[in-house]
C-alpha positions as a Python dict, from the first residue, in 0.01 Angstrom:
ca = {
    (1, 'M'): (0, 0, 0),
    (2, 'W'): (-76, -362, 95),
    (3, 'Y'): (150, -352, 399),
    (4, 'K'): (-32, -64, 567),
    (5, 'T'): (-292, -244, 779),
    (6, 'R'): (-474, -218, 1111),
    (7, 'V'): (-208, -441, 1268),
    (8, 'T'): (91, -241, 1144),
    (9, 'E'): (-74, 77, 1269),
    (10, 'L'): (-156, -74, 1608),
    (11, 'L'): (183, -239, 1662),
    (12, 'G'): (388, 38, 1505),
    (13, 'I'): (566, -191, 1260),
    (14, 'Q'): (642, -143, 891),
    (15, 'Y'): (522, -477, 754),
    (16, 'P'): (237, -705, 870),
    (17, 'I'): (471, -996, 935),
    (18, 'V'): (494, -1145, 1285),
    (19, 'Q'): (744, -1413, 1380),
    (20, 'G'): (591, -1711, 1555),
    (21, 'P'): (715, -1725, 1918),
    (22, 'F'): (873, -2069, 1963),
    (23, 'G'): (863, -2229, 2306),
    (24, 'G'): (1085, -2510, 2428),
    (25, 'G'): (1408, -2316, 2384),
    (26, 'Y'): (1373, -2268, 2009),
    (27, 'S'): (1341, -1888, 2029),
    (28, 'S'): (1642, -1660, 2039),
    (29, 'A'): (1695, -1291, 2110),
    (30, 'E'): (1896, -1273, 1787),
    (31, 'L'): (1603, -1395, 1577),
    (32, 'V'): (1351, -1170, 1753),
    (33, 'A'): (1566, -861, 1701),
    (34, 'A'): (1645, -948, 1339),
    (35, 'V'): (1278, -975, 1243),
    (36, 'S'): (1187, -657, 1431),
    (37, 'N'): (1479, -458, 1288),
    (38, 'L'): (1370, -554, 937),
    (39, 'G'): (1024, -409, 988),
    (40, 'G'): (827, -708, 1116),
    (41, 'M'): (767, -809, 1476),
    (42, 'G'): (984, -1071, 1640),
    (43, 'G'): (840, -1309, 1897),
    (44, 'Y'): (993, -1496, 2192),
    (45, 'G'): (829, -1806, 2340),
    (46, 'A'): (891, -1795, 2716),
    (47, 'N'): (683, -2099, 2819),
    (48, 'G'): (880, -2304, 3070),
    (49, 'M'): (1112, -2017, 3164),
    (50, 'Q'): (1156, -1896, 3519),
    (51, 'P'): (1055, -1534, 3588),
    (52, 'K'): (1415, -1416, 3633),
    (53, 'D'): (1504, -1565, 3293),
    (54, 'I'): (1214, -1384, 3128),
    (55, 'L'): (1347, -1056, 3267),
    (56, 'A'): (1696, -1142, 3142),
    (57, 'I'): (1585, -1232, 2791),
    (58, 'N'): (1374, -917, 2770),
    (59, 'T'): (1682, -711, 2857),
    (60, 'D'): (1881, -897, 2591),
    (61, 'I'): (1618, -827, 2325),
    (62, 'R'): (1597, -458, 2418),
    (63, 'Q'): (1972, -430, 2376),
    (64, 'R'): (1941, -564, 2022),
    (65, 'T'): (1640, -368, 1898),
    (66, 'D'): (1433, -60, 1976),
    (67, 'K'): (1149, -192, 1760),
    (68, 'P'): (829, -371, 1875),
    (69, 'Y'): (845, -739, 1974),
    (70, 'V'): (625, -985, 2162),
    (71, 'I'): (679, -1227, 2450),
    (72, 'N'): (454, -1533, 2459),
    (73, 'L'): (331, -1748, 2751),
    (74, 'W'): (99, -2045, 2800),
    (75, 'V'): (-194, -1976, 3031),
    (76, 'D'): (-269, -2345, 3090),
    (77, 'Q'): (66, -2522, 3137),
    (78, 'V'): (-25, -2844, 3316),
    (79, 'D'): (-283, -3111, 3225),
    (80, 'E'): (-502, -3279, 3483),
    (81, 'Q'): (-303, -3571, 3625),
    (82, 'D'): (-567, -3758, 3825),
    (83, 'E'): (-565, -4058, 3591),
    (84, 'F'): (-188, -4088, 3563),
    (85, 'D'): (-136, -4348, 3834),
    (86, 'A'): (129, -4617, 3874),
    (87, 'A'): (-65, -4865, 3659),
    (88, 'H'): (-92, -4612, 3377),
    (89, 'F'): (280, -4538, 3398),
    (90, 'A'): (360, -4910, 3388),
    (91, 'K'): (165, -4947, 3064),
    (92, 'L'): (347, -4645, 2922),
    (93, 'T'): (688, -4791, 3005),
    (94, 'D'): (591, -5127, 2856),
    (95, 'A'): (492, -4959, 2529),
    (96, 'Y'): (821, -4772, 2492),
    (97, 'R'): (1050, -5035, 2647),
    (98, 'P'): (1166, -5175, 2309),
    (99, 'L'): (1289, -4830, 2201),
    (100, 'F'): (1468, -4765, 2531),
    (101, 'T'): (1632, -5109, 2499),
    (102, 'E'): (1726, -5053, 2134),
    (103, 'L'): (1901, -4726, 2218),
    (104, 'G'): (2052, -4856, 2541),
    (105, 'V'): (1876, -4603, 2762),
    (106, 'P'): (1747, -4683, 3112),
    (107, 'I'): (1376, -4623, 3153),
    (108, 'P'): (1336, -4309, 3368),
    (109, 'E'): (1145, -4283, 3691),
    (110, 'R'): (788, -4166, 3683),
    (111, 'P'): (803, -3790, 3613),
    (112, 'A'): (720, -3557, 3899),
    (113, 'T'): (422, -3325, 3880),
    (114, 'R'): (509, -2977, 3756),
    (115, 'E'): (351, -2659, 3890),
    (116, 'N'): (172, -2409, 3667),
    (117, 'I'): (386, -2096, 3703),
    (118, 'F'): (192, -1872, 3466),
    (119, 'D'): (106, -1618, 3738),
    (120, 'Q'): (472, -1580, 3835),
    (121, 'Q'): (577, -1556, 3470),
    (122, 'L'): (310, -1294, 3407),
    (123, 'E'): (446, -1082, 3690),
    (124, 'A'): (784, -1090, 3517),
    (125, 'V'): (626, -989, 3185),
    (126, 'L'): (449, -699, 3354),
    (127, 'E'): (777, -590, 3511),
    (128, 'A'): (961, -625, 3180),
    (129, 'S'): (684, -437, 2993),
    (130, 'P'): (757, -562, 2640),
    (131, 'P'): (567, -383, 2361),
    (132, 'A'): (333, -682, 2326),
    (133, 'F'): (234, -992, 2522),
    (134, 'S'): (76, -1293, 2351),
    (135, 'F'): (-71, -1604, 2507),
    (136, 'I'): (-210, -1944, 2412),
    (137, 'F'): (-411, -2220, 2582),
    (138, 'G'): (-655, -1982, 2743),
    (139, 'I'): (-720, -1621, 2839),
    (140, 'P'): (-556, -1441, 3131),
    (141, 'S'): (-783, -1289, 3394),
    (142, 'A'): (-951, -954, 3341),
    (143, 'E'): (-719, -816, 3610),
    (144, 'A'): (-411, -938, 3421),
    (145, 'L'): (-529, -788, 3091),
    (146, 'R'): (-608, -461, 3270),
    (147, 'A'): (-257, -457, 3415),
    (148, 'C'): (-115, -496, 3065),
    (149, 'R'): (-322, -203, 2937),
    (150, 'Q'): (-208, 13, 3227),
    (151, 'R'): (154, -53, 3130),
    (152, 'G'): (94, 4, 2759),
    (153, 'I'): (149, -365, 2671),
    (154, 'L'): (-59, -476, 2373),
    (155, 'T'): (-229, -814, 2424),
    (156, 'I'): (-253, -1087, 2162),
    (157, 'G'): (-465, -1400, 2209),
    (158, 'N'): (-466, -1718, 2001),
    (159, 'A'): (-787, -1874, 1865),
    (160, 'T'): (-836, -2203, 1683),
    (161, 'T'): (-1213, -2158, 1643),
    (162, 'V'): (-1464, -1877, 1593),
    (163, 'D'): (-1595, -1929, 1947),
    (164, 'E'): (-1246, -1880, 2089),
    (165, 'A'): (-1203, -1562, 1883),
    (166, 'I'): (-1533, -1427, 2018),
    (167, 'A'): (-1423, -1508, 2374),
    (168, 'L'): (-1095, -1324, 2318),
    (169, 'E'): (-1271, -1019, 2179),
    (170, 'E'): (-1511, -1016, 2474),
    (171, 'A'): (-1207, -1025, 2705),
    (172, 'G'): (-1078, -710, 2535),
    (173, 'V'): (-756, -831, 2371),
    (174, 'D'): (-594, -602, 2113),
    (175, 'L'): (-521, -867, 1847),
    (176, 'I'): (-640, -1219, 1768),
    (177, 'V'): (-416, -1481, 1607),
    (178, 'A'): (-630, -1716, 1396),
    (179, 'S'): (-433, -2039, 1426),
    (180, 'G'): (-510, -2298, 1159),
    (181, 'F'): (-431, -2666, 1194),
    (182, 'E'): (-158, -2639, 927),
    (183, 'A'): (70, -2466, 1178),
    (184, 'G'): (368, -2642, 1332),
    (185, 'G'): (387, -2692, 1706),
    (186, 'H'): (106, -2721, 1957),
    (187, 'R'): (-260, -2664, 1882),
    (188, 'P'): (-352, -2395, 2139),
    (189, 'S'): (-724, -2471, 2173),
    (190, 'F'): (-891, -2381, 2502),
    (191, 'L'): (-1271, -2407, 2472),
    (192, 'R'): (-1291, -2756, 2324),
    (193, 'K'): (-1050, -3044, 2273),
    (194, 'S'): (-783, -2978, 2014),
    (195, 'E'): (-909, -3268, 1804),
    (196, 'E'): (-1245, -3090, 1783),
    (197, 'S'): (-1086, -2758, 1681),
    (198, 'L'): (-912, -2843, 1355),
    (199, 'T'): (-1011, -2572, 1109),
    (200, 'G'): (-765, -2476, 836),
    (201, 'T'): (-623, -2125, 836),
    (202, 'F'): (-784, -2011, 514),
    (203, 'A'): (-1125, -2134, 623),
    (204, 'L'): (-1083, -1990, 973),
    (205, 'I'): (-982, -1634, 877),
    (206, 'P'): (-1303, -1526, 698),
    (207, 'Q'): (-1521, -1695, 959),
    (208, 'I'): (-1351, -1507, 1240),
    (209, 'A'): (-1343, -1183, 1039),
    (210, 'S'): (-1720, -1201, 996),
    (211, 'Q'): (-1776, -1238, 1372),
    (212, 'V'): (-1529, -1005, 1541),
    (213, 'H'): (-1401, -650, 1495),
    (214, 'T'): (-1061, -709, 1656),
    (215, 'P'): (-772, -715, 1403),
    (216, 'I'): (-669, -1066, 1296),
    (217, 'V'): (-325, -1220, 1247),
    (218, 'A'): (-331, -1535, 1032),
    (219, 'A'): (-110, -1824, 1149),
    (220, 'G'): (-52, -2161, 985),
    (221, 'G'): (25, -2237, 622),
    (222, 'V'): (205, -1908, 553),
    (223, 'A'): (559, -1944, 425),
    (224, 'D'): (564, -1738, 105),
    (225, 'A'): (401, -1440, -65),
    (226, 'R'): (101, -1640, -180),
    (227, 'G'): (10, -1719, 179),
    (228, 'V'): (53, -1355, 283),
    (229, 'A'): (-164, -1224, -1),
    (230, 'A'): (-433, -1488, 56),
    (231, 'A'): (-452, -1416, 428),
    (232, 'L'): (-489, -1042, 372),
    (233, 'L'): (-754, -1090, 104),
    (234, 'L'): (-953, -1318, 336),
    (235, 'G'): (-970, -1065, 616),
    (236, 'A'): (-648, -1087, 817),
    (237, 'S'): (-446, -772, 884),
    (238, 'A'): (-115, -955, 928),
    (239, 'V'): (40, -1299, 913),
    (240, 'Q'): (237, -1498, 1167),
    (241, 'V'): (521, -1693, 1009),
    (242, 'G'): (664, -1978, 1213),
    (243, 'T'): (839, -2261, 1034),
    (244, 'A'): (1014, -2038, 779),
    (245, 'F'): (1176, -1841, 1062),
    (246, 'L'): (1247, -2156, 1266),
    (247, 'A'): (1457, -2276, 971),
    (248, 'C'): (1678, -1966, 992),
    (249, 'Q'): (2025, -1986, 1139),
    (250, 'A'): (1934, -1720, 1393),
    (251, 'S'): (1679, -1946, 1564),
    (252, 'N'): (1775, -2188, 1839),
    (253, 'A'): (1672, -2490, 1634),
    (254, 'S'): (1953, -2743, 1603),
    (255, 'D'): (2143, -2794, 1279),
    (256, 'V'): (1975, -3133, 1251),
    (257, 'H'): (1631, -2978, 1289),
    (258, 'R'): (1704, -2719, 1021),
    (259, 'S'): (1836, -2984, 785),
    (260, 'V'): (1513, -3180, 828),
    (261, 'L'): (1309, -2870, 740),
    (262, 'F'): (1498, -2845, 411),
    (263, 'S'): (1467, -3217, 334),
    (264, 'E'): (1210, -3447, 174),
    (265, 'R'): (1100, -3545, 521),
    (266, 'A'): (945, -3201, 570),
    (267, 'K'): (666, -3301, 333),
    (268, 'Y'): (534, -3549, 587),
    (269, 'T'): (399, -3387, 902),
    (270, 'T'): (137, -3516, 1139),
    (271, 'L'): (-71, -3405, 1435),
    (272, 'T'): (4, -3619, 1739),
    (273, 'R'): (-17, -3618, 2118),
    (274, 'H'): (262, -3875, 2135),
    (275, 'F'): (545, -3625, 2153),
    (276, 'T'): (454, -3402, 2447),
    (277, 'G'): (109, -3519, 2561),
    (278, 'R'): (-72, -3233, 2383),
    (279, 'L'): (-177, -3227, 2020),
    (280, 'A'): (99, -3080, 1807),
    (281, 'R'): (226, -3085, 1449),
    (282, 'G'): (570, -3205, 1356),
    (283, 'T'): (744, -3452, 1130),
    (284, 'A'): (635, -3814, 1151),
    (285, 'S'): (860, -4018, 1382),
    (286, 'G'): (921, -4362, 1523),
    (287, 'I'): (868, -4249, 1881),
    (288, 'A'): (526, -4104, 1801),
    (289, 'R'): (423, -4411, 1603),
    (290, 'T'): (513, -4631, 1898),
    (291, 'G'): (271, -4445, 2122),
    (292, 'E'): (-2, -4430, 1860),
    (293, 'K'): (-39, -4808, 1871),
    (294, 'E'): (-257, -4748, 2176),
    (295, 'D'): (-401, -4397, 2207),
    (296, 'R'): (-452, -4414, 2583),
    (297, 'L'): (-79, -4446, 2647),
    (298, 'I'): (-19, -4074, 2693),
    (299, 'A'): (102, -3909, 3010),
    (300, 'P'): (-47, -3567, 3091),
    (301, 'Y'): (142, -3264, 2964),
    (302, 'P'): (427, -3198, 3039),
    (303, 'L'): (500, -3539, 3194),
    (304, 'H'): (490, -3721, 2860),
    (305, 'S'): (767, -3502, 2722),
    (306, 'S'): (972, -3545, 3041),
    (307, 'F'): (939, -3923, 3016),
    (308, 'L'): (1053, -3929, 2652),
    (309, 'G'): (1333, -3676, 2702),
    (310, 'P'): (1614, -3930, 2759),
    (311, 'L'): (1497, -4132, 2459),
    (312, 'R'): (1503, -3828, 2230),
    (313, 'R'): (1848, -3722, 2351),
    (314, 'A'): (1988, -4070, 2293),
    (315, 'A'): (1832, -4085, 1946),
    (316, 'L'): (1999, -3755, 1855),
    (317, 'E'): (2335, -3866, 1990),
    (318, 'Q'): (2313, -4191, 1791),
    (319, 'G'): (2197, -4025, 1471),
    (320, 'R'): (1853, -4187, 1484),
    (321, 'T'): (1666, -3880, 1367),
    (322, 'D'): (1399, -4106, 1217),
    (323, 'L'): (1275, -4164, 1572),
    (324, 'I'): (1238, -3795, 1656),
    (325, 'T'): (953, -3553, 1587),
    (326, 'F'): (1078, -3215, 1467),
    (327, 'W'): (841, -2920, 1482),
    (328, 'A'): (726, -2827, 1132),
    (329, 'G'): (417, -2682, 970),
    (330, 'Q'): (255, -2816, 655),
    (331, 'N'): (416, -2528, 468),
    (332, 'A'): (772, -2651, 533),
    (333, 'P'): (829, -2770, 172),
    (334, 'L'): (791, -2406, 61),
    (335, 'I'): (1090, -2288, 265),
    (336, 'R'): (1383, -2166, 56),
    (337, 'H'): (1596, -1949, 286),
    (338, 'D'): (1793, -1986, 610),
    (339, 'K'): (1865, -1615, 667),
    (340, 'V'): (1612, -1382, 830),
    (341, 'A'): (1676, -1102, 582),
    (342, 'A'): (1619, -1337, 288),
    (343, 'V'): (1289, -1460, 435),
    (344, 'M'): (1165, -1107, 501),
    (345, 'N'): (1277, -976, 161),
    (346, 'S'): (1116, -1264, -27),
    (347, 'L'): (785, -1216, 155),
    (348, 'I'): (776, -841, 102),
    (349, 'Q'): (905, -822, -256),
    (350, 'D'): (710, -1121, -382),
    (351, 'V'): (384, -989, -239),
    (352, 'D'): (443, -664, -427),
    (353, 'V'): (494, -853, -752),
    (354, 'L'): (203, -1090, -691),
    (355, 'L'): (-47, -815, -615),
    (356, 'Q'): (67, -605, -909),
    (357, 'T'): (15, -908, -1134),
    (358, 'L'): (-333, -969, -994),
    (359, 'L'): (-430, -604, -1038),
    (360, 'A'): (-303, -611, -1395),
    (361, 'G'): (-524, -911, -1464),
    (362, 'V'): (-234, -1125, -1583),
}
């Protein structure tokens, strides 16, 4: 059967379908549990959460499902801020001043430096002991990975290049997510700049599969049965589905965000640093285009997002969604459902039909 793979065996799930773990408050315990209870593996993005909140959300998820799920963190959470001085901030405010004026929003003070709290978050994950722990923007220490193994927590690293996949395998992770540039959200590169790590999913999978023995999960560009079948045929043992689950009512995406994912606007996504300070894919927007007029006008992550926060909130309140970037992958136009069960059923049943048709030579 197509859905019996190395990943399903390792994770103890019925179908090789993993829900992308959304950071920034877009994940929900309801969505995680729904995907897991239907035979896939739900994922919760805990980047930005305090340790006590990670413990609380883990308890909430466990109360909703006894099936496997994954909690995700960012290893590298803060960009170098040496070059973000007062002069740089002044140029940034000058660039965005017309939009702040147009929406009647005071320009905020220069954002304060944020601390990288990955180590504290990891301690909470170890205490919570979820079935699986995934991470992006780097590799945890050998000691951290060893602590996960001692607690029976499977580890899942994200790679955007073959070199990153090799590094993850050498570190001893249990699974590797091959993240193509079609995917919505941030590009989680860690060995080279994100702009130098833009390989498409269906080119990346076979390259990684030919270099590593660790099971691969394909991420980016998968929203229907064709993407699932293609990923498995190219060497992946599972797929990670993000945007299609983000569009579901069970996610914490806003109604406006979901409506955008089902609109014509979803056809037009772009990779930009002018939303958070790190390269990410979402719908084209007026705020991002303002910053792109001069590439150097980017505050380090996460300061850029903090600076633009009041502007985004005002744009939402005033119905100016054209100014806002909404997370979306290039596969968004393929989305047809807003219920988790409908997404899962369409993936599973349509793959069955598709593979039977291929085998019949039709």
